[in-house]
Amino acid sequence: MSASPSTRSTIIVWFRDDLRLSDNPALAEAVGTDCPVLPVFIQETRPKTLRPLGGAAKWWLHGSLKKLGRDLEKAGSRLVLLDGDPSELLPRLADEAEAQAVYWNRRYHPKACAADARLKSALKEQGLDVQSFNGSLLVEPWDVQTGEGSFYRVYSPFARAARQILDPGSPLPAPKKINAPKHWPDGCALDDLKLRPTKPDWAGGLRETWAPGEAGARERLAAFLDERLPRYKTHRDSPADEATSALSPHLRFGEISPRTVWSACSARAEDTDDSSLRGSAEKFQSELLWREFAYHLLYHLPPLEEGNVQSKFDDFPWAKTGTALSAWKKGRTGYPIVDAGMRQLWQTGWLHNRVRMIVGSFLTKDLLIDWHVGEDWFWDTLVDADAANNPASWQWVAGSGADAAPYFRVFNPVLQSKKFDPDGTYLRTFLPELAELPDEHIHEPWKAPPDILKAAGVTLGETYPEPVVDHGSARKKALAAYEEIKGQA
Ligand code: FAD
């Protein structure tokens, strides 16, 4: 016989995209009651409400859960892992653990919101107290409204309005001690979730590059503030300079809260007379607001993820995919900046923002391939693959989004390369076969004289591919395709 709600004391904290102890409002609230706390993570393999994670994100999640489990153990607790449908598992767990309450931090994907609302009602009917909190955003999608009470479709007014209401407050400290329930329910082992690749194990480059988990996130933030923030405003667009934070996967999995990042950055800016450091801090915070904007759009514009926000793109004459797509994925298009980017993505699970824009433009405009195809590839290969940022950014690049780059703005991959990687440092890091080419030829090897190619050990079509398309003709073709849909609403 299970206990009546009044004699129950345990509070279940359901971890989702908030895999941290610090500044975790749901956990802090539960710990603050002095009741026993039961932390749980559910791999939501059923029902198919959420998009299944891609390979790189799964690898990250494995590391993140491992670290969260250890951090909870240090505080006298544990992380119970379950696999299946939360709407079946949580009511059962609540009964088994004689829980009085379930707390979680909110998420903003429309399908996840609907599922969470249904679950909340069901748990409440079971007599449980259910509370949800904001642990993932600086401003929730409904907090920022236009004068007409609607949502924003354009970033700049959104960011202005967000800054006006934004009051992040101080991040909450991590609990030192978490009361354990009398009995721990059975859960699965981390390896049972089968998150890591085994045959083959392709994650070597990811292991070398990243330290998933809350401690890794905090270290990265500290290093960013000390070493990179001063250069952020001036160097953030050059991929070789490593001036950006690389916090994106940590933010994606909630290993650090945006409030922690925002306030640490504000503290640096307030603590200095250096106007360029303050300018960098302001620029960095405006990038954090792009993330907020993507979530604002995801919540208010459900077609963001699966369809085109501008419906005229439903009739866009995309090309059939084939060898060009395969060349793009493998980093063998013959355009060095595109290839270096796609190889960085494959090796490290991450890609610099400028290069994301270049490879995205190349796919959707030079190759005329539907942005969904690129978005899917990023979803599978990025450690920071994010349900809001990824489709919002792809639609921005493709021109089909709410606040999008106009379709007719086609990036020239050679000019971008010369501008943002003038001495080819980034290209040489990921394209060793071109490393010996002089700076003036590395951006467009097909134009290099034969003796220069020979001296650098480059044989086009053998050691490095010829360009899969001619950019000038491809640009004209893309603009003609756009003309076909331009006049539509
Ligand atoms: P920083 O410059 O240090 O910025 C700090 C944080 O702000 C980032 O970690 C990120 O959370 C946020 N941010 C920065 N730029 C953007 C942006 N343009 N849009 C939204 N948020 C931003 N970002 C993801 O987190 N996940 C994705 O799946 C993703 N897919 C993308 C796909 C394409 C085609 C493009 C063009 C961009 C995509 N981005 C995505 C946005 C951006 O490229 C990354 O957030 C950024 O490169 C991460 O590097 P960083 O942490 O060093 O960024």
XYZ file of C-alpha atoms and ligand atoms in Angstrom:
542
model
C 0.000 0.000 0.000
C 1.437 3.411 -0.887
C 1.533 6.312 1.592
C -1.072 9.074 1.422
C 0.182 12.389 -0.001
C 0.215 14.001 3.482
C 2.705 11.453 4.877
C 4.990 11.616 1.881
C 8.059 13.764 2.020
C 10.407 13.072 -0.880
C 10.695 15.596 -3.723
C 11.630 14.267 -7.147
C 13.822 16.631 -9.189
C 13.582 15.736 -12.853
C 16.788 16.811 -14.662
C 16.478 17.485 -18.407
C 18.441 20.264 -20.144
C 19.871 21.508 -16.832
C 22.610 19.037 -15.939
C 24.196 21.030 -13.121
C 23.992 21.681 -9.387
C 24.749 25.431 -9.396
C 22.049 27.916 -10.250
C 19.529 25.158 -10.723
C 16.225 26.635 -9.465
C 14.294 23.330 -9.340
C 17.045 21.622 -7.345
C 17.628 24.634 -5.082
C 13.910 24.862 -4.255
C 13.721 21.161 -3.441
C 16.869 21.206 -1.289
C 15.636 24.366 0.459
C 12.623 22.451 1.880
C 14.959 20.130 3.848
C 13.001 17.176 2.476
C 14.679 14.144 0.943
C 15.392 14.762 -2.741
C 15.349 12.160 -5.491
C 17.232 13.364 -8.617
C 16.221 11.565 -11.799
C 17.122 11.760 -15.484
C 14.971 10.019 -18.083
C 16.207 9.116 -21.524
C 12.961 9.897 -23.323
C 12.917 7.159 -25.920
C 9.113 7.033 -25.794
C 6.773 8.492 -26.974
C 8.469 10.017 -30.022
C 7.658 13.561 -28.831
C 11.199 14.881 -28.961
C 13.643 14.658 -31.821
C 16.114 11.882 -30.972
C 19.573 13.243 -30.161
C 22.259 13.024 -32.836
C 25.430 10.982 -32.357
C 27.703 13.789 -31.123
C 25.107 15.125 -28.673
C 24.583 11.608 -27.302
C 28.316 11.314 -26.716
C 28.209 14.613 -24.835
C 25.191 13.564 -22.787
C 26.990 10.420 -21.604
C 29.860 12.508 -20.214
C 27.535 15.068 -18.732
C 25.383 12.507 -16.901
C 28.481 10.804 -15.553
C 29.744 14.077 -14.087
C 26.333 15.050 -12.734
C 26.048 11.668 -11.017
C 29.452 12.178 -9.373
C 28.648 15.734 -8.297
C 25.406 14.540 -6.736
C 27.278 11.766 -4.920
C 29.672 14.318 -3.444
C 26.600 16.057 -1.994
C 25.332 12.786 -0.472
C 22.857 12.028 -3.250
C 22.641 10.061 -6.522
C 21.294 10.366 -10.034
C 18.658 7.755 -10.860
C 18.653 6.981 -14.586
C 15.543 5.734 -16.352
C 14.756 4.976 -19.972
C 11.303 5.259 -21.540
C 8.197 7.404 -21.362
C 8.188 10.048 -18.564
C 4.372 10.010 -18.453
C 4.533 6.354 -17.347
C 7.786 6.414 -15.408
C 7.336 9.507 -13.238
C 3.914 8.607 -11.745
C 5.265 5.131 -10.986
C 8.464 6.513 -9.473
C 6.475 8.982 -7.364
C 4.442 6.120 -5.916
C 7.425 3.880 -5.351
C 9.421 6.663 -3.672
C 6.403 7.925 -1.754
C 7.088 11.354 -3.176
C 5.048 14.430 -2.309
C 6.263 16.585 -5.185
C 7.972 16.701 -8.564
C 10.032 19.739 -9.594
C 11.652 20.495 -12.932
C 13.070 23.358 -14.944
C 10.999 24.318 -17.956
C 11.772 23.663 -21.611
C 10.361 25.573 -24.564
C 9.948 23.254 -27.499
C 6.196 23.397 -28.253
C 5.869 19.590 -28.260
C 7.838 19.277 -25.022
C 5.741 22.060 -23.428
C 2.528 20.237 -24.347
C 3.845 16.925 -22.993
C 5.030 18.607 -19.774
C 1.620 20.282 -19.306
C -0.165 16.918 -19.692
C 2.199 15.269 -17.255
C 1.782 18.099 -14.752
C -2.001 17.604 -14.742
C -1.682 13.831 -14.380
C 0.749 14.123 -11.458
C -1.426 16.728 -9.772
C -4.399 14.376 -10.063
C -2.252 11.814 -8.297
C -2.079 14.287 -5.382
C 1.440 15.529 -6.064
C 2.684 19.075 -5.886
C 4.280 19.868 -9.273
C 6.389 22.968 -9.737
C 8.364 24.189 -12.719
C 11.055 26.864 -12.875
C 13.097 28.841 -15.353
C 16.586 27.378 -15.381
C 17.547 27.762 -19.043
C 16.818 31.265 -20.266
C 17.442 34.871 -19.278
C 13.972 35.840 -20.457
C 11.234 33.297 -21.107
C 9.472 33.480 -24.499
C 6.310 35.060 -23.082
C 8.220 37.676 -21.038
C 9.212 39.710 -24.109
C 6.291 41.219 -25.994
C 5.869 43.850 -28.669
C 3.764 46.951 -27.979
C 0.822 45.064 -29.539
C 1.269 42.168 -27.126
C 2.664 39.865 -29.786
C 6.050 38.177 -30.151
C 9.126 39.484 -31.979
C 10.179 38.228 -35.399
C 13.231 40.483 -35.676
C 16.310 40.180 -33.462
C 17.261 43.843 -32.817
C 13.954 45.026 -31.311
C 13.740 41.698 -29.442
C 17.198 42.255 -27.955
C 16.365 45.848 -27.000
C 13.140 44.775 -25.305
C 14.862 41.836 -23.598
C 17.618 44.055 -22.203
C 14.976 46.386 -20.745
C 13.301 43.680 -18.686
C 16.346 41.537 -18.085
C 17.140 41.241 -14.402
C 19.150 38.064 -14.051
C 19.892 38.432 -10.314
C 22.635 36.435 -8.644
C 23.129 32.800 -9.592
C 22.107 30.308 -6.891
C 24.919 28.413 -5.176
C 25.270 24.651 -5.605
C 23.818 22.767 -2.626
C 26.557 21.256 -0.454
C 24.335 18.591 1.074
C 21.276 16.972 -0.444
C 19.081 14.833 1.822
C 18.749 11.297 0.482
C 15.471 9.383 0.378
C 15.171 6.347 2.695
C 15.294 3.940 -0.249
C 16.834 4.457 -3.650
C 14.680 3.106 -6.476
C 16.281 0.927 -9.139
C 17.479 2.673 -12.251
C 19.606 1.720 -15.214
C 23.355 1.948 -15.508
C 24.692 4.798 -17.625
C 26.040 2.329 -20.201
C 22.522 0.862 -20.579
C 21.487 4.153 -22.208
C 23.910 3.317 -25.059
C 24.925 6.895 -25.652
C 28.552 6.315 -26.634
C 29.596 5.108 -30.068
C 31.272 1.717 -29.932
C 31.599 0.110 -33.345
C 33.281 2.156 -34.633
C 34.316 4.499 -31.843
C 34.495 7.765 -33.796
C 34.633 10.007 -30.727
C 38.436 10.327 -30.307
C 38.500 13.934 -31.575
C 35.610 14.854 -29.305
C 37.374 13.401 -26.262
C 40.500 15.387 -27.094
C 38.571 18.638 -27.463
C 35.964 18.694 -24.727
C 35.316 18.134 -21.025
C 31.540 17.700 -20.686
C 30.077 18.500 -17.269
C 29.604 21.404 -14.906
C 33.271 21.683 -13.862
C 34.348 21.756 -17.536
C 31.795 24.494 -18.210
C 33.007 26.632 -15.327
C 36.628 26.195 -16.365
C 35.781 27.219 -19.898
C 33.925 30.297 -18.688
C 36.838 31.339 -16.462
C 39.362 30.846 -19.275
C 37.124 32.753 -21.679
C 36.813 35.741 -19.345
C 40.565 35.868 -18.703
C 41.996 35.066 -22.106
C 39.407 35.571 -24.839
C 36.899 38.210 -23.761
C 39.347 41.106 -24.283
C 39.669 40.012 -27.963
C 36.047 38.997 -28.457
C 34.694 42.075 -30.205
C 37.609 42.457 -32.601
C 38.511 38.810 -33.268
C 35.305 36.820 -32.827
C 34.863 36.405 -36.568
C 38.225 34.845 -37.297
C 38.163 31.105 -36.787
C 41.921 30.776 -36.217
C 41.938 33.270 -33.357
C 39.808 31.235 -30.934
C 38.315 34.380 -29.426
C 34.838 32.976 -28.764
C 33.805 31.138 -25.619
C 33.026 27.649 -27.039
C 30.444 27.465 -24.254
C 27.685 26.372 -26.648
C 27.563 22.639 -25.765
C 27.729 23.470 -22.045
C 24.806 25.877 -22.466
C 22.942 23.370 -24.645
C 23.008 20.752 -21.885
C 22.508 23.265 -19.106
C 25.842 22.519 -17.431
C 26.078 26.221 -16.843
C 23.166 28.643 -16.716
C 22.950 31.652 -19.039
C 22.458 33.711 -15.882
C 25.843 32.572 -14.558
C 27.514 33.411 -17.877
C 25.739 36.761 -18.221
C 26.469 37.907 -14.677
C 30.133 36.838 -14.769
C 30.513 38.870 -17.941
C 28.707 41.889 -16.449
C 30.974 41.701 -13.391
C 34.070 41.867 -15.632
C 32.652 44.852 -17.513
C 31.735 46.713 -14.324
C 35.148 46.072 -12.860
C 37.143 47.803 -15.576
C 37.850 51.241 -17.044
C 38.895 49.590 -20.289
C 36.231 50.629 -22.791
C 37.253 47.958 -25.301
C 36.731 45.219 -22.688
C 33.321 46.697 -21.926
C 32.559 46.727 -25.666
C 33.552 43.071 -25.903
C 31.342 42.164 -22.945
C 28.397 43.969 -24.551
C 28.972 42.141 -27.856
C 29.252 38.768 -26.131
C 26.023 39.385 -24.225
C 24.289 40.307 -27.475
C 25.276 36.856 -28.800
C 23.761 35.263 -25.709
C 20.592 37.146 -26.657
C 20.625 35.437 -30.081
C 20.172 32.206 -28.167
C 17.267 33.757 -26.254
C 15.792 34.965 -29.546
C 16.015 31.477 -31.073
C 14.045 30.091 -28.111
C 11.542 32.947 -28.421
C 11.007 31.951 -32.067
C 10.884 28.209 -31.351
C 8.157 28.750 -28.772
C 6.046 31.155 -30.812
C 6.675 29.825 -34.317
C 6.447 26.018 -34.301
C 7.241 25.748 -38.080
C 10.730 26.918 -37.191
C 11.977 23.386 -36.653
C 10.326 21.381 -39.385
C 8.966 23.765 -41.993
C 9.914 27.076 -43.547
C 8.972 30.127 -41.502
C 8.400 31.938 -44.831
C 6.014 29.554 -46.555
C 7.055 30.691 -50.040
C 10.162 28.573 -49.514
C 7.905 25.488 -49.543
C 7.995 25.823 -53.352
C 11.712 26.520 -53.642
C 13.255 24.452 -56.455
C 15.937 22.738 -54.342
C 18.318 20.455 -56.187
C 18.372 16.700 -55.705
C 21.053 15.571 -53.298
C 23.898 13.397 -54.574
C 27.661 13.471 -54.830
C 27.845 17.199 -54.062
C 26.154 16.620 -50.699
C 28.545 13.832 -49.915
C 31.499 16.106 -50.840
C 30.115 18.793 -48.523
C 29.723 16.381 -45.605
C 33.217 14.978 -46.046
C 34.917 18.353 -46.554
C 35.855 17.601 -50.164
C 34.132 20.392 -52.123
C 37.400 21.907 -53.399
C 36.675 25.175 -51.549
C 39.217 25.200 -48.701
C 37.215 27.266 -46.203
C 34.168 25.022 -46.646
C 36.263 21.878 -46.405
C 38.229 23.039 -43.356
C 34.932 23.816 -41.616
C 33.297 20.504 -42.427
C 36.375 18.641 -41.260
C 36.531 20.652 -38.039
C 32.906 19.697 -37.473
C 33.580 15.999 -38.061
C 36.744 15.909 -35.950
C 35.668 18.020 -32.990
C 31.848 18.113 -33.052
C 31.936 21.901 -33.191
C 32.339 24.661 -35.720
C 33.117 28.348 -35.501
C 30.067 30.596 -36.102
C 31.543 32.408 -39.151
C 32.363 29.067 -40.745
C 28.890 27.682 -39.902
C 27.501 30.593 -41.944
C 29.910 29.963 -44.822
C 29.258 26.206 -45.084
C 25.515 26.834 -44.685
C 25.487 29.385 -47.479
C 27.538 27.057 -49.675
C 25.096 24.182 -49.180
C 21.893 26.152 -49.691
C 23.076 28.551 -52.404
C 26.083 27.160 -54.258
C 24.755 23.579 -54.138
C 21.066 24.573 -53.945
C 20.435 21.881 -51.335
C 17.495 22.264 -48.951
C 18.578 23.716 -45.587
C 16.823 20.835 -43.787
C 19.488 18.484 -45.124
C 22.277 20.614 -43.671
C 20.381 21.094 -40.430
C 20.049 17.313 -40.104
C 23.773 16.812 -40.652
C 24.585 19.450 -38.044
C 22.047 17.851 -35.711
C 23.929 14.572 -35.930
C 27.476 15.924 -35.796
C 27.407 18.970 -33.468
C 27.973 18.489 -29.743
C 25.931 21.680 -29.249
C 23.066 20.590 -31.582
C 20.228 22.658 -30.230
C 16.490 22.435 -30.968
C 16.193 26.228 -31.213
C 19.593 27.545 -32.346
C 20.151 25.009 -35.101
C 16.941 25.420 -37.135
C 16.779 29.173 -36.420
C 20.336 29.646 -37.703
C 19.823 27.417 -40.739
C 16.684 29.317 -41.669
C 18.613 32.555 -41.180
C 21.311 31.349 -43.578
C 18.840 29.952 -46.127
C 16.741 33.118 -46.106
C 13.543 31.283 -45.129
C 13.501 32.366 -41.485
C 11.763 35.069 -39.493
C 14.711 37.464 -39.257
C 16.808 36.023 -42.069
C 19.718 37.060 -44.233
C 18.085 37.904 -47.584
C 18.341 34.930 -49.943
C 20.159 37.011 -52.535
C 23.056 37.585 -50.115
C 25.273 34.731 -51.266
C 28.567 34.320 -49.414
C 31.581 34.158 -51.689
C 33.640 31.373 -50.062
C 36.948 32.689 -51.405
C 36.413 36.281 -50.261
C 35.184 35.075 -46.861
C 38.269 32.915 -46.543
C 40.643 35.738 -47.470
C 38.911 38.159 -45.135
C 38.543 35.985 -42.048
C 41.570 33.684 -42.361
C 43.999 35.853 -44.356
C 47.144 33.849 -43.653
C 45.358 30.485 -43.919
C 46.130 29.388 -40.339
C 42.670 27.884 -39.917
C 42.790 26.238 -43.348
C 46.180 24.648 -42.612
C 44.929 23.258 -39.276
C 42.220 21.175 -40.903
C 43.579 20.695 -44.435
C 47.129 19.394 -43.960
C 47.299 18.486 -47.666
C 47.266 22.228 -48.499
C 49.593 23.310 -45.695
C 52.562 24.018 -47.962
C 50.681 26.329 -50.319
C 51.655 30.000 -49.994
C 49.105 32.318 -48.364
C 48.056 33.937 -51.643
C 47.095 30.583 -53.196
C 45.673 28.588 -50.307
C 42.184 30.112 -50.550
C 41.676 29.056 -54.203
C 44.193 26.338 -55.094
C 42.627 25.795 -58.550
C 44.049 29.190 -59.567
C 47.585 28.439 -58.370
C 50.226 27.991 -61.119
C 51.287 24.366 -61.717
C 54.825 24.884 -60.361
C 53.460 26.324 -57.087
C 51.080 23.396 -56.722
C 53.872 20.963 -57.469
C 56.246 22.566 -54.958
C 53.480 22.342 -52.297
C 52.827 18.665 -53.099
C 49.284 19.378 -54.293
C 47.801 17.489 -57.251
C 44.294 18.772 -57.897
C 41.784 15.974 -58.340
C 44.104 13.613 -56.440
C 45.494 15.039 -53.197
C 42.822 17.747 -53.047
C 39.589 17.993 -55.084
C 38.796 20.372 -57.922
C 35.873 22.695 -56.989
C 32.529 20.823 -57.186
C 30.880 23.939 -58.632
C 32.008 27.253 -60.068
C 30.898 29.829 -57.502
C 30.070 32.533 -60.077
C 27.727 30.286 -62.100
C 26.276 28.689 -58.966
C 25.442 32.123 -57.598
C 23.563 33.064 -60.769
C 21.650 29.760 -60.657
C 20.708 30.343 -57.017
C 19.455 33.853 -57.740
C 17.399 32.545 -60.679
C 15.864 29.873 -58.434
C 15.020 32.565 -55.897
C 13.344 34.671 -58.628
C 10.836 31.809 -59.040
C 9.450 32.229 -55.523
C 10.305 35.862 -54.812
C 6.923 37.381 -55.518
C 5.002 34.862 -53.386
C 3.651 35.837 -49.996
P 30.084 32.676 -28.482
O 30.347 33.650 -29.563
O 31.068 32.583 -27.392
O 28.643 33.016 -27.915
C 28.207 32.643 -26.590
C 26.924 31.849 -26.675
O 25.889 32.613 -27.286
C 27.029 30.597 -27.517
O 27.604 29.548 -26.799
C 25.574 30.349 -27.894
O 24.854 29.732 -26.861
C 25.053 31.767 -28.062
N 25.149 32.164 -29.476
C 26.206 32.741 -30.096
N 25.903 33.000 -31.390
C 24.638 32.558 -31.580
C 23.756 32.548 -32.694
N 24.101 33.068 -33.882
N 22.533 32.013 -32.538
C 22.136 31.516 -31.355
N 22.932 31.519 -30.260
C 24.165 32.021 -30.362
N 24.399 27.280 -31.871
C 24.115 26.290 -30.991
O 24.267 26.475 -29.791
N 23.616 25.088 -31.441
C 23.404 24.828 -32.764
O 22.921 23.737 -33.104
C 23.752 25.847 -33.701
N 23.623 25.616 -35.036
C 23.980 26.613 -35.929
C 23.832 26.379 -37.300
C 24.194 27.363 -38.226
C 24.022 27.107 -39.719
C 24.707 28.594 -37.774
C 25.091 29.664 -38.749
C 24.836 28.843 -36.417
C 24.470 27.872 -35.473
N 24.587 28.089 -34.077
C 24.251 27.097 -33.200
C 24.912 29.437 -33.554
C 26.407 29.721 -33.299
O 27.156 29.386 -34.430
C 26.964 28.976 -32.090
O 26.139 29.180 -30.966
C 28.362 29.482 -31.749
O 29.224 29.306 -32.848
C 28.895 28.731 -30.557
O 30.208 29.122 -30.309
P 30.585 29.879 -28.981
O 30.009 29.174 -27.809
O 32.057 30.059 -29.016
O 29.850 31.267 -29.191
